[in-house]
Amino acid sequence: MVTTASPDTYHRVIEYGLRKTSLRFDRLLLQAFMAGVYIGLAGQACNMFAGGMPTDPTDTRAVSKTMQKFMYASIFPTAFIAIIFTGAELFTGNTMTMLICLIERRITFLHLVINWVGSFIGNWAGALFGAYFLSYLPGGYDQEPLYSYMCYVQHAKVSYGFGQCFLRGIGCNALVCLAVWNVTACDDPATDAHDGLPRVCGHCRGTKFHTDILG
């Protein structure tokens, strides 16, 4: 594993952000769309594995709620690994990299807005595409225990107040930015994949995916 010191990583992040400004807007949208699709596919896998595990104590196959959450969180980082390896555009990572470039006066505010708007819209559209065409239409979510699990997850997410969502979002996306920082510091793909694991605790990123399916 080869990593750089913090000052060098900081400069790498700036270079990473500067490269994003050269992307045509249509390519930005496409790469952001694919990032949303990867999020959706990972969410699908999480639902099938974690949601398919019964938690009813009367069921001999039952697992604890903690194990169910751990299974979900263990699978979801594959989305982030796919995004890093394919060069897709994730809004969360772009928030950090583009803001650093702006603070260092290496880009204009217009560059930042274009990147943020394009990556946000693309991520949302990709997640919506994955939820509808790759999950809802193929079916299977009307079967137990998966249906009850999905209803439980969605109800829990939409029941949070604004303050709770805001604070949970900070924790979630701080870990995503940490993963982007770590990946930028690494020189080999194996380490990139390993450092994508802070994404484990960022599984609430799948909120859009769950809401799109059942909403």
Short mmCIF file of C-alpha atoms in Angstrom, two decimals:
data_model
loop_
_atom_site.label_atom_id
_atom_site.label_comp_id
_atom_site.label_asym_id
_atom_site.label_seq_id
_atom_site.Cartn_x
_atom_site.Cartn_y
_atom_site.Cartn_z
CA MET A 1 0.00 0.00 0.00
CA VAL A 2 1.42 3.37 -1.04
CA THR A 3 -0.08 6.50 0.46
CA THR A 4 0.89 10.13 0.41
CA ALA A 5 1.30 12.51 3.33
CA SER A 6 -1.58 14.82 4.14
CA PRO A 7 -0.20 17.96 2.38
CA ASP A 8 0.43 15.98 -0.81
CA THR A 9 -3.02 14.44 -0.64
CA TYR A 10 -4.51 17.92 -0.31
CA HIS A 11 -2.82 18.95 -3.56
CA ARG A 12 -4.01 15.75 -5.21
CA VAL A 13 -7.58 16.57 -4.21
CA ILE A 14 -7.18 19.99 -5.82
CA GLU A 15 -5.89 18.42 -9.04
CA TYR A 16 -8.76 15.94 -8.92
CA GLY A 17 -11.24 18.80 -8.65
CA LEU A 18 -9.58 20.78 -11.44
CA ARG A 19 -9.95 17.84 -13.82
CA LYS A 20 -13.68 17.88 -13.20
CA THR A 21 -13.98 21.41 -14.59
CA SER A 22 -12.88 20.15 -18.01
CA LEU A 23 -15.81 17.73 -18.25
CA ARG A 24 -18.48 18.65 -20.77
CA PHE A 25 -21.85 19.05 -19.06
CA ASP A 26 -23.37 16.12 -20.95
CA ARG A 27 -20.54 13.86 -19.81
CA LEU A 28 -20.91 15.14 -16.27
CA LEU A 29 -24.59 14.24 -16.33
CA LEU A 30 -23.89 10.79 -17.77
CA GLN A 31 -21.18 9.97 -15.24
CA ALA A 32 -23.36 11.26 -12.41
CA PHE A 33 -26.27 9.22 -13.75
CA MET A 34 -24.14 6.07 -13.64
CA ALA A 35 -23.13 6.85 -10.06
CA GLY A 36 -26.82 6.96 -9.17
CA VAL A 37 -27.36 3.62 -10.91
CA TYR A 38 -24.51 2.08 -8.91
CA ILE A 39 -26.14 3.39 -5.74
CA GLY A 40 -29.41 1.80 -6.84
CA LEU A 41 -27.83 -1.56 -7.66
CA ALA A 42 -26.04 -1.64 -4.32
CA GLY A 43 -29.30 -0.73 -2.61
CA GLN A 44 -30.99 -3.58 -4.44
CA ALA A 45 -28.37 -6.04 -3.23
CA CYS A 46 -28.65 -4.71 0.33
CA ASN A 47 -32.42 -5.09 0.29
CA MET A 48 -32.28 -8.64 -1.01
CA PHE A 49 -29.74 -9.79 1.55
CA ALA A 50 -30.71 -7.78 4.62
CA GLY A 51 -34.43 -7.58 3.87
CA GLY A 52 -34.60 -11.28 3.17
CA MET A 53 -33.44 -12.08 6.68
CA PRO A 54 -36.37 -12.62 9.05
CA THR A 55 -36.12 -10.96 12.46
CA ASP A 56 -39.21 -12.50 14.01
CA PRO A 57 -38.01 -14.38 17.14
CA THR A 58 -40.49 -17.17 16.40
CA ASP A 59 -38.74 -17.92 13.11
CA THR A 60 -35.93 -20.44 13.45
CA ARG A 61 -34.00 -18.57 10.74
CA ALA A 62 -34.32 -15.22 12.52
CA VAL A 63 -31.33 -12.93 13.00
CA SER A 64 -30.99 -9.92 15.25
CA LYS A 65 -31.75 -6.39 14.03
CA THR A 66 -28.10 -5.58 14.59
CA MET A 67 -26.97 -8.36 12.27
CA GLN A 68 -29.50 -7.26 9.67
CA LYS A 69 -28.14 -3.70 9.74
CA PHE A 70 -24.57 -4.96 9.63
CA MET A 71 -25.34 -7.05 6.56
CA TYR A 72 -26.84 -4.01 4.83
CA ALA A 73 -23.91 -1.80 5.76
CA SER A 74 -21.37 -4.42 4.66
CA ILE A 75 -22.77 -4.65 1.13
CA PHE A 76 -23.50 -1.00 0.36
CA PRO A 77 -19.83 0.10 0.05
CA THR A 78 -19.67 -1.78 -3.26
CA ALA A 79 -21.47 1.22 -4.77
CA PHE A 80 -18.69 3.57 -3.72
CA ILE A 81 -16.00 1.18 -4.96
CA ALA A 82 -17.73 0.98 -8.36
CA ILE A 83 -17.98 4.78 -8.51
CA ILE A 84 -14.27 5.23 -7.77
CA PHE A 85 -13.11 2.56 -10.23
CA THR A 86 -15.28 3.84 -13.10
CA GLY A 87 -14.69 7.55 -12.52
CA ALA A 88 -18.39 8.26 -11.99
CA GLU A 89 -19.45 11.58 -10.49
CA LEU A 90 -20.83 11.46 -6.95
CA PHE A 91 -22.34 14.68 -5.60
CA THR A 92 -21.01 14.13 -2.07
CA GLY A 93 -17.39 13.77 -3.14
CA ASN A 94 -17.75 16.69 -5.54
CA THR A 95 -19.00 18.85 -2.70
CA MET A 96 -15.66 18.41 -0.94
CA THR A 97 -13.30 18.55 -3.91
CA MET A 98 -14.91 21.48 -5.70
CA LEU A 99 -15.27 23.50 -2.49
CA ILE A 100 -11.57 23.02 -1.72
CA CYS A 101 -10.71 24.21 -5.23
CA LEU A 102 -12.93 27.26 -4.77
CA ILE A 103 -11.40 28.12 -1.40
CA GLU A 104 -7.95 27.88 -2.99
CA ARG A 105 -9.19 30.15 -5.81
CA ARG A 106 -8.37 27.58 -8.47
CA ILE A 107 -11.88 27.56 -9.93
CA THR A 108 -14.72 30.05 -10.22
CA PHE A 109 -18.04 29.91 -8.41
CA LEU A 110 -19.68 29.11 -11.75
CA HIS A 111 -17.51 25.99 -12.11
CA LEU A 112 -18.66 24.85 -8.69
CA VAL A 113 -22.35 25.46 -9.40
CA ILE A 114 -22.23 23.64 -12.75
CA ASN A 115 -20.54 20.62 -11.18
CA TRP A 116 -22.83 20.48 -8.17
CA VAL A 117 -26.03 20.91 -10.17
CA GLY A 118 -24.99 18.37 -12.81
CA SER A 119 -23.83 15.74 -10.35
CA PHE A 120 -26.87 16.16 -8.08
CA ILE A 121 -29.38 15.88 -10.93
CA GLY A 122 -27.48 12.96 -12.46
CA ASN A 123 -27.26 11.08 -9.15
CA TRP A 124 -30.97 11.55 -8.51
CA ALA A 125 -31.94 10.48 -12.03
CA GLY A 126 -29.69 7.42 -11.86
CA ALA A 127 -31.09 6.36 -8.49
CA LEU A 128 -34.63 6.84 -9.80
CA PHE A 129 -33.82 4.78 -12.89
CA GLY A 130 -32.36 1.98 -10.78
CA ALA A 131 -35.29 2.01 -8.38
CA TYR A 132 -37.98 1.91 -11.05
CA PHE A 133 -36.53 -0.10 -13.94
CA LEU A 134 -34.16 -2.42 -12.08
CA SER A 135 -36.12 -3.00 -8.88
CA TYR A 136 -39.79 -2.04 -9.01
CA LEU A 137 -40.71 -3.29 -12.50
CA PRO A 138 -38.95 -6.68 -12.18
CA GLY A 139 -41.04 -7.27 -9.04
CA GLY A 140 -40.34 -9.21 -5.90
CA TYR A 141 -40.82 -6.41 -3.40
CA ASP A 142 -44.38 -7.51 -2.64
CA GLN A 143 -43.13 -10.68 -0.98
CA GLU A 144 -42.44 -11.16 2.71
CA PRO A 145 -40.27 -10.51 4.62
CA LEU A 146 -38.82 -8.10 2.04
CA TYR A 147 -41.93 -5.94 1.74
CA SER A 148 -42.23 -5.44 5.50
CA TYR A 149 -38.54 -4.61 5.69
CA MET A 150 -38.79 -1.98 2.95
CA CYS A 151 -41.85 -0.41 4.57
CA TYR A 152 -40.04 -0.33 7.90
CA VAL A 153 -36.95 1.33 6.41
CA GLN A 154 -38.92 3.94 4.49
CA HIS A 155 -41.15 4.76 7.45
CA ALA A 156 -38.12 5.18 9.70
CA LYS A 157 -36.40 7.52 7.24
CA VAL A 158 -39.39 9.78 6.57
CA SER A 159 -40.23 10.01 10.28
CA TYR A 160 -37.04 11.93 11.10
CA GLY A 161 -37.36 15.63 11.76
CA PHE A 162 -35.33 18.14 9.77
CA GLY A 163 -32.72 18.48 12.50
CA GLN A 164 -32.24 14.72 12.73
CA CYS A 165 -31.90 14.38 8.96
CA PHE A 166 -29.42 17.25 8.84
CA LEU A 167 -27.18 15.85 11.57
CA ARG A 168 -27.36 12.29 10.24
CA GLY A 169 -26.51 13.65 6.80
CA ILE A 170 -23.40 15.34 8.17
CA GLY A 171 -22.16 12.11 9.71
CA CYS A 172 -22.97 10.07 6.62
CA ASN A 173 -21.38 12.41 4.10
CA ALA A 174 -18.36 13.17 6.27
CA LEU A 175 -17.49 9.47 5.99
CA VAL A 176 -17.99 9.57 2.23
CA CYS A 177 -15.62 12.54 1.97
CA LEU A 178 -13.14 10.70 4.19
CA ALA A 179 -13.28 7.75 1.80
CA VAL A 180 -12.67 10.06 -1.19
CA TRP A 181 -9.73 11.63 0.64
CA ASN A 182 -8.25 8.21 1.44
CA VAL A 183 -8.68 6.96 -2.11
CA THR A 184 -6.99 10.09 -3.47
CA ALA A 185 -4.03 9.37 -1.20
CA CYS A 186 -3.60 5.82 -2.51
CA ASP A 187 -1.67 4.64 -5.55
CA ASP A 188 -3.02 1.12 -6.07
CA PRO A 189 -6.53 -0.22 -6.79
CA ALA A 190 -6.55 -2.75 -3.94
CA THR A 191 -6.02 0.01 -1.41
CA ASP A 192 -8.66 2.12 -3.15
CA ALA A 193 -11.17 -0.66 -2.60
CA HIS A 194 -10.11 -1.12 1.01
CA ASP A 195 -10.41 2.58 1.75
CA GLY A 196 -13.88 2.60 0.27
CA LEU A 197 -15.06 0.79 3.38
CA PRO A 198 -15.71 3.94 5.41
CA ARG A 199 -18.73 4.01 3.14
CA VAL A 200 -20.13 1.26 5.38
CA CYS A 201 -21.50 3.82 7.78
CA GLY A 202 -22.79 5.94 4.93
CA HIS A 203 -25.53 3.53 3.95
CA CYS A 204 -28.22 6.13 4.64
CA ARG A 205 -27.21 7.45 1.21
CA GLY A 206 -29.69 4.87 -0.08
CA THR A 207 -32.57 7.00 1.21
CA LYS A 208 -33.40 8.23 -2.31
CA PHE A 209 -33.43 4.66 -3.60
CA HIS A 210 -35.83 3.38 -0.93
CA THR A 211 -38.17 6.34 -1.24
CA ASP A 212 -38.29 6.04 -5.03
CA ILE A 213 -39.36 2.38 -4.86
CA LEU A 214 -42.12 2.64 -2.27
CA GLY A 215 -43.06 6.29 -2.72
#
